[in-house]
Coordinates of C-alpha atoms and ligand atoms in Angstrom, one line a residue:
X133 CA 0.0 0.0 0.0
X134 CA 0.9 3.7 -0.4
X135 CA 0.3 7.0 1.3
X136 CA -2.8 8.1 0.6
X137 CA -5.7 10.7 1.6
X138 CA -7.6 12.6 2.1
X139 CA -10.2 10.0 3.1
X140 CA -13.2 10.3 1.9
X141 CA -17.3 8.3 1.9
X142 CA -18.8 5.8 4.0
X143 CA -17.7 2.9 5.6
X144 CA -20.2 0.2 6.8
X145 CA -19.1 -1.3 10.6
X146 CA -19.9 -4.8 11.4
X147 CA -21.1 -6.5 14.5
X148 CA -19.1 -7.0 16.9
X149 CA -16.3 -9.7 17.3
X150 CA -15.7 -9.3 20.6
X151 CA -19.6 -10.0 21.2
X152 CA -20.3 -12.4 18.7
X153 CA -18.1 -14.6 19.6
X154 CA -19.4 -15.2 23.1
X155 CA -23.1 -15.0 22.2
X156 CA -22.4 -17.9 19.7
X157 CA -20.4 -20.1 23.0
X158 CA -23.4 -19.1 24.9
X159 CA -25.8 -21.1 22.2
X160 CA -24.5 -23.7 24.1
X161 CA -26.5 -23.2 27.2
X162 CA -29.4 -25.2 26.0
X163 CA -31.1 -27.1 22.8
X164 CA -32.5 -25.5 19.9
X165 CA -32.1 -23.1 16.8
X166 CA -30.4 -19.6 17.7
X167 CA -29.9 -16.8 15.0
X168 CA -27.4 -14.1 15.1
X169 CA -27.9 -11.5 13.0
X170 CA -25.1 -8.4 12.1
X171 CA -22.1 -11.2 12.0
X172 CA -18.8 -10.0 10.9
X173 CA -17.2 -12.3 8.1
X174 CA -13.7 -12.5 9.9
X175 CA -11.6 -15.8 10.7
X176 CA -12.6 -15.8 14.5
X177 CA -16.2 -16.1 14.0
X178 CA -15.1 -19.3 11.8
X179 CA -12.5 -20.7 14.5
X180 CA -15.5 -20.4 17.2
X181 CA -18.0 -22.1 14.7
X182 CA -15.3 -24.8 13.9
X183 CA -15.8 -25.1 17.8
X184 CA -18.8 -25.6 18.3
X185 CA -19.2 -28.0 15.0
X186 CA -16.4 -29.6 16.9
X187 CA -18.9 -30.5 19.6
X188 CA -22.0 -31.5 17.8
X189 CA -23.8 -28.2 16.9
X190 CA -24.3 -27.4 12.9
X191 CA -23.3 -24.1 12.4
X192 CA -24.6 -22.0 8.9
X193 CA -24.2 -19.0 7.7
X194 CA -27.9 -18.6 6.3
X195 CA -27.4 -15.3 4.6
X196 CA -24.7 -12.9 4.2
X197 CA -24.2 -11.6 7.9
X198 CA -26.9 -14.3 9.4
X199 CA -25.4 -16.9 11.3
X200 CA -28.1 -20.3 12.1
X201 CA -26.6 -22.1 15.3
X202 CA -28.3 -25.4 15.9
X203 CA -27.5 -27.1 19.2
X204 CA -29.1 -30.7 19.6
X205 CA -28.8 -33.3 22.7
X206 CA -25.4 -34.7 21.7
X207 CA -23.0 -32.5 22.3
X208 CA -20.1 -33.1 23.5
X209 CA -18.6 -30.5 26.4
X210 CA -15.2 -30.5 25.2
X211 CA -12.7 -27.8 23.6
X212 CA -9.5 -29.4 21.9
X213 CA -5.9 -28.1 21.9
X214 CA -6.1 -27.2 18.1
X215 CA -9.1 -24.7 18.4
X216 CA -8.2 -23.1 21.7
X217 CA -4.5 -22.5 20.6
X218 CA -5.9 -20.8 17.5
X219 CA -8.5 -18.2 19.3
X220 CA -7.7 -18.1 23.3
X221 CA -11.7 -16.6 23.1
X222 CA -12.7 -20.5 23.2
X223 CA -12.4 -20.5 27.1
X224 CA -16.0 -18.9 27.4
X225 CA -17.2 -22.3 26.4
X226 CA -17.0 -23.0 30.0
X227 CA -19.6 -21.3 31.5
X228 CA -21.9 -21.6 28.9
X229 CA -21.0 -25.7 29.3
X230 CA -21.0 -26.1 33.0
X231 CA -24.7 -24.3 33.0
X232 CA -25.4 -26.6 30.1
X233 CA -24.6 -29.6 32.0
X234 CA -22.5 -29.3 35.2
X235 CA -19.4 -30.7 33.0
X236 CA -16.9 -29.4 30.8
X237 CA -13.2 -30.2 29.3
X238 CA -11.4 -27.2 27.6
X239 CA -7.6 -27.3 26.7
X240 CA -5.6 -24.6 28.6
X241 CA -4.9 -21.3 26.2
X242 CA -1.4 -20.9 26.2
X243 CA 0.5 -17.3 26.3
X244 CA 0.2 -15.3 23.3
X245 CA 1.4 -12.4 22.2
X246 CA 0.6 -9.9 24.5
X247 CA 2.2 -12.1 27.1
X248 CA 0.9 -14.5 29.6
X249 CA -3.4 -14.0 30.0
X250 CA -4.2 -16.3 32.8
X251 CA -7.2 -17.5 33.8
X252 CA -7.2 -17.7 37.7
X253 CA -10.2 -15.3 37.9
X254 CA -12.4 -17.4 35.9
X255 CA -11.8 -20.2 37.8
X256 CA -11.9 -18.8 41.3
X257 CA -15.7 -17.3 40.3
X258 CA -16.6 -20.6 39.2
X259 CA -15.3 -22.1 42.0
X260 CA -17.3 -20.0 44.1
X261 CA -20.4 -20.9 42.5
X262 CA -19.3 -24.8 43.2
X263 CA -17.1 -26.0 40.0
X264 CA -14.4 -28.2 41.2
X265 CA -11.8 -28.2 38.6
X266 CA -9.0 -30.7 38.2
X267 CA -5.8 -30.2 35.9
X268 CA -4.1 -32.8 33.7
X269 CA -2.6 -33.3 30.2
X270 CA -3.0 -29.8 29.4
X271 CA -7.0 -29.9 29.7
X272 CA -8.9 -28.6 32.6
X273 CA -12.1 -30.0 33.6
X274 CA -14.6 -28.6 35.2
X275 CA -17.7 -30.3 36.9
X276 CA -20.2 -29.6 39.1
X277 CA -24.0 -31.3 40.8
X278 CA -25.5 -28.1 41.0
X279 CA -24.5 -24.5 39.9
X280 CA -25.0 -22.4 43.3
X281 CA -25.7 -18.8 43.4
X282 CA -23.0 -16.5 45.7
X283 CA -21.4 -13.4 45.4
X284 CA -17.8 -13.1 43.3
X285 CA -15.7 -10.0 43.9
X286 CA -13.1 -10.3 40.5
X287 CA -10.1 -8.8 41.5
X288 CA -10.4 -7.0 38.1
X289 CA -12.9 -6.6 36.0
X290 CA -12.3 -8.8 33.4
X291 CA -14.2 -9.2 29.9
X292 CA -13.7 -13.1 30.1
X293 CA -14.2 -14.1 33.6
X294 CA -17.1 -11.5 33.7
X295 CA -18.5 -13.6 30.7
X296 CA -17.7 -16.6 31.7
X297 CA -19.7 -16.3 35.0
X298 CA -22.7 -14.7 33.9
X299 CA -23.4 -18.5 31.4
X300 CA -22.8 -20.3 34.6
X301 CA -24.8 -18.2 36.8
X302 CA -28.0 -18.3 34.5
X303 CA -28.6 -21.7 35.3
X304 CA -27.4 -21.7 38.9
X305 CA -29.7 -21.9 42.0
X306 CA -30.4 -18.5 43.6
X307 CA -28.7 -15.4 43.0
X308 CA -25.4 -15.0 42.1
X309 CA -23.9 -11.0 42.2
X310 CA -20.8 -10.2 40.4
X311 CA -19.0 -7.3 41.9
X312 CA -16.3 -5.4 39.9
X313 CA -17.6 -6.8 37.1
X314 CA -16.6 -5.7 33.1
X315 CA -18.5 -2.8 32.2
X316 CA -17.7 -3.8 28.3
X317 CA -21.0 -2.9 25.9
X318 CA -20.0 -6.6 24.9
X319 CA -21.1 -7.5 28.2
X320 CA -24.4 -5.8 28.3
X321 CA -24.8 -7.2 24.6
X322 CA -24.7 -10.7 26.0
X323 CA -26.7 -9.6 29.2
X324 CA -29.3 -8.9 26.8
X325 CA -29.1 -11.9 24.5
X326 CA -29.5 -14.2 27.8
X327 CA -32.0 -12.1 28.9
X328 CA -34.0 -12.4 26.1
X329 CA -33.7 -16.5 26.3
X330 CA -35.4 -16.4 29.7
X331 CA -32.3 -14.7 31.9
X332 CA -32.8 -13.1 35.2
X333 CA -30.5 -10.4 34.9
X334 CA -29.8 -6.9 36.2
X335 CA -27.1 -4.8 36.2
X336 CA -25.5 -5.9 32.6
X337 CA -23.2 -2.7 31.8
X338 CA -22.7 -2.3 35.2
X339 CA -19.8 -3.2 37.4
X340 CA -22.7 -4.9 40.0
X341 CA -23.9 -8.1 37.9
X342 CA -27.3 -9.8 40.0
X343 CA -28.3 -12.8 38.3
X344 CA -31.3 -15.0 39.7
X345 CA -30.7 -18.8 38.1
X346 CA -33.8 -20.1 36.4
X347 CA -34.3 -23.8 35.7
X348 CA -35.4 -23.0 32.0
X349 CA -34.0 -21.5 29.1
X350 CA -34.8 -21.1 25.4
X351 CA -32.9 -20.3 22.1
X352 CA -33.4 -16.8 20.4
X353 CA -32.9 -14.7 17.6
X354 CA -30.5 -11.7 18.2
X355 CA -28.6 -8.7 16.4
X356 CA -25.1 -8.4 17.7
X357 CA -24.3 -5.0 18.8
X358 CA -21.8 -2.6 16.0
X359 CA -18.0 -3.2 16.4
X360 CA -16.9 -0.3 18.6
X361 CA -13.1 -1.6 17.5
X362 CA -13.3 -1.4 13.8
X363 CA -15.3 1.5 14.3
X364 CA -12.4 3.4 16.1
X365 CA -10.1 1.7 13.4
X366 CA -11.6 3.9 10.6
X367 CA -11.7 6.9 13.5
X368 CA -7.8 6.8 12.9
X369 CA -7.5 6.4 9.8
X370 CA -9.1 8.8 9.2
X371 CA -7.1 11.1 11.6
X372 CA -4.1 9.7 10.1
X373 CA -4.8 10.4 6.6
X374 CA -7.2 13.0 7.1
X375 CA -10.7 13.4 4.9
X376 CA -14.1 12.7 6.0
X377 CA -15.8 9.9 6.4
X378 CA -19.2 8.3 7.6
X379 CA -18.7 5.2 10.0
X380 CA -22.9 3.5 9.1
X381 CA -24.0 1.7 12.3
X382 CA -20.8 2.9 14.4
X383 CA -22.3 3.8 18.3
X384 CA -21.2 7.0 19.4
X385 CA -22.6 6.2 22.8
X386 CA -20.0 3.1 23.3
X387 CA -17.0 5.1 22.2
X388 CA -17.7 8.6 24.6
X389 CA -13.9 8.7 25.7
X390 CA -12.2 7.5 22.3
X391 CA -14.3 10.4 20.9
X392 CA -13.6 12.9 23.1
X393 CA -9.8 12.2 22.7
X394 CA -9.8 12.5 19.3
X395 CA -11.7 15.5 20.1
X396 CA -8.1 17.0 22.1
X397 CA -6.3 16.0 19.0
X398 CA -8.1 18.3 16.9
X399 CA -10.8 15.6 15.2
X400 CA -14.5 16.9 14.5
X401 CA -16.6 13.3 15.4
X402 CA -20.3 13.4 15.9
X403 CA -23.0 10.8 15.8
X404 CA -25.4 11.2 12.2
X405 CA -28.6 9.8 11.6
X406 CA -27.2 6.7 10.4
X407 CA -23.9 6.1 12.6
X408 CA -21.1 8.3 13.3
X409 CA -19.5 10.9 10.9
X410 CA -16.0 11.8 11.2
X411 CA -14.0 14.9 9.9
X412 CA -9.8 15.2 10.3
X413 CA -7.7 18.2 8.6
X414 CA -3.6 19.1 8.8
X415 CA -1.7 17.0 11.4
X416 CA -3.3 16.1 14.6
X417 CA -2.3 17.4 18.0
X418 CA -0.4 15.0 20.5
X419 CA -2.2 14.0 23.7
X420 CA -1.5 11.6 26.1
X421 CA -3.5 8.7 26.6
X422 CA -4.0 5.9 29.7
X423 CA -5.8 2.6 28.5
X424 CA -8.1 1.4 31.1
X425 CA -11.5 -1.0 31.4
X426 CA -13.9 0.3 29.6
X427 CA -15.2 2.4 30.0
X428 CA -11.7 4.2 29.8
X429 CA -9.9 4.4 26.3
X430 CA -9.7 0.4 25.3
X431 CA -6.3 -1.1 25.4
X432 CA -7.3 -2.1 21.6
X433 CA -7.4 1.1 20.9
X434 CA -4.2 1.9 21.9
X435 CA -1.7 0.5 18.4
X436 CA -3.9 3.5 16.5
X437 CA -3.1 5.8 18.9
X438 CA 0.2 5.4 18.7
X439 CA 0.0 5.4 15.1
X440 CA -2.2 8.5 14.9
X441 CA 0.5 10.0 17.3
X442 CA 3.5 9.0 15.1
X443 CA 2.6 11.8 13.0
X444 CA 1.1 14.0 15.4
X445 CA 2.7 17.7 16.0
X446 CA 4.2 17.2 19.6
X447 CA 5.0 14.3 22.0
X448 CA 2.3 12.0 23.5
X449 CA 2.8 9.6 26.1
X450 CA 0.7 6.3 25.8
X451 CA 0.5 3.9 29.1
X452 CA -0.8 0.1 28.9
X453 CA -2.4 -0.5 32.0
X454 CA -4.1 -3.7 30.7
X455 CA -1.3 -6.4 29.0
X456 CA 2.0 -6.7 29.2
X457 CA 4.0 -6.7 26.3
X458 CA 1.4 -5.0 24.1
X459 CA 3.7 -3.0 22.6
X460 CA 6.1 -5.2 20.1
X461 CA 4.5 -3.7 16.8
X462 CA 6.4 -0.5 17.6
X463 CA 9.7 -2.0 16.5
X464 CA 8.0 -2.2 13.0
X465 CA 6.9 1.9 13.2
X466 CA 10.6 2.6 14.0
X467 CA 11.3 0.6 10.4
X468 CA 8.8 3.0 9.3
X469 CA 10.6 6.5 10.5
X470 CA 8.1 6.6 13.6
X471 CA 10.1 8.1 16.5
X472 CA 8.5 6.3 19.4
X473 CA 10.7 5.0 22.9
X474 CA 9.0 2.9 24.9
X475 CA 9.7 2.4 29.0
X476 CA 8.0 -0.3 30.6
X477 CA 4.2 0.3 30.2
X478 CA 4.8 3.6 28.8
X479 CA 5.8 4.6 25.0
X480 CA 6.7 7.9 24.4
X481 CA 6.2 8.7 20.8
X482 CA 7.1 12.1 18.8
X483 CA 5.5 12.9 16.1
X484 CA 6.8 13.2 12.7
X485 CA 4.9 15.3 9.6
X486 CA 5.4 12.1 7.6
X487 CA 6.4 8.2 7.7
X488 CA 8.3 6.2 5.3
X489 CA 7.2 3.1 3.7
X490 CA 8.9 -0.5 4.4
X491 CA 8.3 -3.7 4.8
X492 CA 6.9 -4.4 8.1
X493 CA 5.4 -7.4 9.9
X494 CA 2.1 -7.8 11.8
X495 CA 2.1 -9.1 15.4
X496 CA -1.7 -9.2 16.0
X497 CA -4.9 -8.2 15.1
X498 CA -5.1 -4.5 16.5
X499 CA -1.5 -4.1 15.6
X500 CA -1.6 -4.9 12.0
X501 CA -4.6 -2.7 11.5
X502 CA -1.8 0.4 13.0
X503 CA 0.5 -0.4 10.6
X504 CA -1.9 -0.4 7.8
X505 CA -3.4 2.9 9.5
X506 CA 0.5 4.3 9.9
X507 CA 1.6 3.6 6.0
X508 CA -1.3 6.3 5.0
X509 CA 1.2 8.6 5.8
X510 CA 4.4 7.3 4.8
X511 CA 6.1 7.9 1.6
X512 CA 6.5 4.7 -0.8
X513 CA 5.0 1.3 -0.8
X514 CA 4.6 -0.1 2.5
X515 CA 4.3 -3.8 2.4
X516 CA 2.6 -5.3 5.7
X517 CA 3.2 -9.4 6.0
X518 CA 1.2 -11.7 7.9
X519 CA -2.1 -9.3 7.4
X520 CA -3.7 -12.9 8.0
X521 CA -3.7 -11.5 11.4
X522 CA -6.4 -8.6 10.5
X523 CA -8.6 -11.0 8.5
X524 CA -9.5 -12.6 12.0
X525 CA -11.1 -9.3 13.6
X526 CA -11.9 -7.5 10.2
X527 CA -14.1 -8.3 7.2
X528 CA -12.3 -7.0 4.2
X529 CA -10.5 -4.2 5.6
X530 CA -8.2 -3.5 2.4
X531 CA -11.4 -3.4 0.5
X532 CA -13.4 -0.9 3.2
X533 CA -10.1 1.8 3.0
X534 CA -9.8 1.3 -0.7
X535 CA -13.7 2.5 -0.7
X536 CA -12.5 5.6 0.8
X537 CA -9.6 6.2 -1.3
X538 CA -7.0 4.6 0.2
X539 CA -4.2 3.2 -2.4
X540 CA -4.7 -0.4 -0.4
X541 CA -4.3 -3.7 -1.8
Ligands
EPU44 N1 -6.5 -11.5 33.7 C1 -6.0 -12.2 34.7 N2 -6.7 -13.3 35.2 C2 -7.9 -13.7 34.6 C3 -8.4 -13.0 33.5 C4 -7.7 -11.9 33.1 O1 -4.9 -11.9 35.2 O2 -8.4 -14.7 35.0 C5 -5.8 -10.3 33.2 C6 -5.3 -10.4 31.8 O3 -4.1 -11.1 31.8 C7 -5.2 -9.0 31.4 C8 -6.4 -8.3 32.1 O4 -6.7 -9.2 33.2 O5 -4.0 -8.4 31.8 C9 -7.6 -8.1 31.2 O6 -8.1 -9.3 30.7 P1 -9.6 -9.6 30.3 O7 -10.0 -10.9 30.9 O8 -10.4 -8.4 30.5 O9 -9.5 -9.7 28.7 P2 -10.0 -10.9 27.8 O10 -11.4 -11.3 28.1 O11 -9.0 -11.9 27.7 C10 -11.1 -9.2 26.0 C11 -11.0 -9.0 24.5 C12 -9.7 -8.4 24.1 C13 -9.5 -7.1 24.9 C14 -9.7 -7.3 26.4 C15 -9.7 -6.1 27.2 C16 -12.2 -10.8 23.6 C17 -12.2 -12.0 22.7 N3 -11.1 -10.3 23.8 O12 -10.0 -10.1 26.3 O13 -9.7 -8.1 22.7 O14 -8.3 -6.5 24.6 O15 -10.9 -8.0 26.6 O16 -10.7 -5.2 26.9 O17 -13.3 -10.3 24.0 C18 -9.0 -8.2 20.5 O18 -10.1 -8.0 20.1 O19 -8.1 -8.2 19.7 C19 -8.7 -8.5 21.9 C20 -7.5 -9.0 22.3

């Protein structure tokens, strides 16, 4: 790809990954025909279906973002090695399989890239509701007689183990209250989809979760909330490469900080009838920025600002307070002229009026987008390998940013 801009048109956002993907494990909760409707065509939305074909459900894509989940009596609770070590996103199957029926076996994610993601607080709220879990062969399983309602304090509020709970709890006897809980709209997304199958839930969205078990539950048909992620993707690119640009279906209302950031930096966004429309001239200011739960500025977010920043006028100071080691695609903006230092959890990044094209490799999803997002303002061809890496979070990106005028293939 080349330098390109300004950006101009419309760009239509998908559904959610980080929501689809557990609405689909929590088809597993009981028998029947679910549809999902607004489902991105991306690579982890196929690992998760391979997943649960891998288990006994038939999985179809019935129209062009529709996705048909039927789940009969035979399936069987367990996760292999070879799906989990491709999408570490797999481990919600737990919850959603214990409050199936009181048994699961899932292979144990490994580290990945943004160093080591455990999962003690998954285990220690499912624990708590009276999972007993035994370790061997690099497999955990999980059973339990009867889910049992209590109250979990996570230590943090994470997206997984907030997730993972609320399947288990649905089916649990009495109440169960999860304090500290994610405040993610991917939460209250799947709040509302178990809701809707015959969930007692209040609080989704909220970082107090009360959940009253109910014996029965039944399959539904459900629109997955837009991708707040892609739609901040297109937010820098546009800020990179300057333009203006309507995001169709982006949510202003899930994005307040992330907008009013890009507000500091000298961006014009503002919600339009039909999404969220975008306008970026000359070189951005630098600000810093702190990634935090949501809802603070998302750590997947944070690649684009440093991108965005890279070209800034000024020095901004980004801080990961989420992962560790969520910073190795910053090697590959040095290759790219990007003046950027990086201490710890901090990287301090200068900006520079333009970048310079090379060949530069992508380390994960969010971080391969950057790099695309960076070589908008470099001079030359900028060749990005393993893009695979997008393909599993975005449908067609290359093809969206070439519909805006980016010189993209
Ligand atoms: N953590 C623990 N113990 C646990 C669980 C989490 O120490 O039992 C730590 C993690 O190591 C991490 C922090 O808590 O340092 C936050 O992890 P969290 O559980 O909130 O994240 P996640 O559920 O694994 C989801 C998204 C990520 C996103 C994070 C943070 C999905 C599939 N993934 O991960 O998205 O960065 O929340 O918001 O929903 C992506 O889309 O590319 C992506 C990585």
């Amino acid at each position: 790809m080349r330098g390109s801009g300004p950006l101009e048109g419309t760009v239509a956002i998908e559904g959610a990954k980080n929501s689809v993907l557990k609405l689909m494990a929590a088809s597993l909760i009981c028998d029947g025909r679910f549809v999902l409707r607004n489902v991105p065509r991306i690579v982890d939305v196929e690992i998760m279906s391979d997943l649960l074909t891998s288990m006994g459900a038939t999985v179809r894509r019935t129209e062009d973002h529709v996705l048909t989940i039927d789940v009969g009596d035979d399936i069987t609770p367990e996760a292999p090695y070879e799906l989990v070590e491709r999408m570490r996103a797999s481990i919600v199957v737990l919850g959603a399989l214990l409050a199936r029926n009181g048994y699961a076996r899932v292979a144990l994610p490994g580290g990945d890239n943004f160093g080591p993601r455990p999962i003690d607080m998954h285990i220690a709220g499912l624990e708590a509701l009276g999972v007993r879990f035994d370790a061997a062969h690099g497999y955990i399983e999980a059973r339990c007689d009867n889910l049992v309602g209590t109250r979990v304090v996570l230590e943090f509020p994470s997206v997984g183990a907030t997730e993972n709970l609320l399947m288990a709890a649905v089916r649990a006897k009495g109440t169960t209250t999860i304090d500290n809980a994610a405040r993610e709209p991917e939460i209250a997304d799947l709040c509302a989809f178990l809701t809707r199958m015959g969930a007692r839930i209040v609080g989704g969205g909220t970082s107090t979760i009360e959940i009253e078990g109910v014996d029965e539950l039944a399959p539904v048909d459900h629109t997955v909330i837009p991708d707040r992620i892609e739609a901040g993707t297109f937010l820098a690119a546009v800020g990179v490469a300057g333009g203006e640009v309507t995001l169709q279906g982006a949510r202003a209302d899930h994005m307040d900080m992330l907008i009013r950031k890009l507000g500091e930096m000298g961006m014009r966004v503002s919600p339009s009838s039909d999404g969220l429309w975008v306008q970026a001239k000359g070189r951005l200011d630098a600000v810093d920025v702190s990634t935090l739960p949501y809802p603070g500025i998302a750590t997947d977010y944070k690649p684009f600002f440093v991108a965005m920043l890279a070209v800034a006028e000024g020095v901004g100071i980004v801080t990961e307070n989420l992962f560790s080691g969520r910073f190795r695609y910053v090697d590959e903006l040095v290759r790219m002229g990007a003046d950027i230092r990086t201490e710890g959890h901090h990287a301090v990044v200068r900006g520079r009026p333009r970048l310079s094209g090379a060949p530069v490799r992508a380390p994960d999803i969010r971080a391969g987008a950057a790099l695309v997002i960076a070589a908008l303002a470099a001079d030359g061809e900028t060749v990005v390998s393993d893009a695979s890496h997008i393909a599993r979070g975005y449908e067609d990106f290359a093809g969206k940013l070439r519909s805006v005028g980016a010189d993209v293939t």
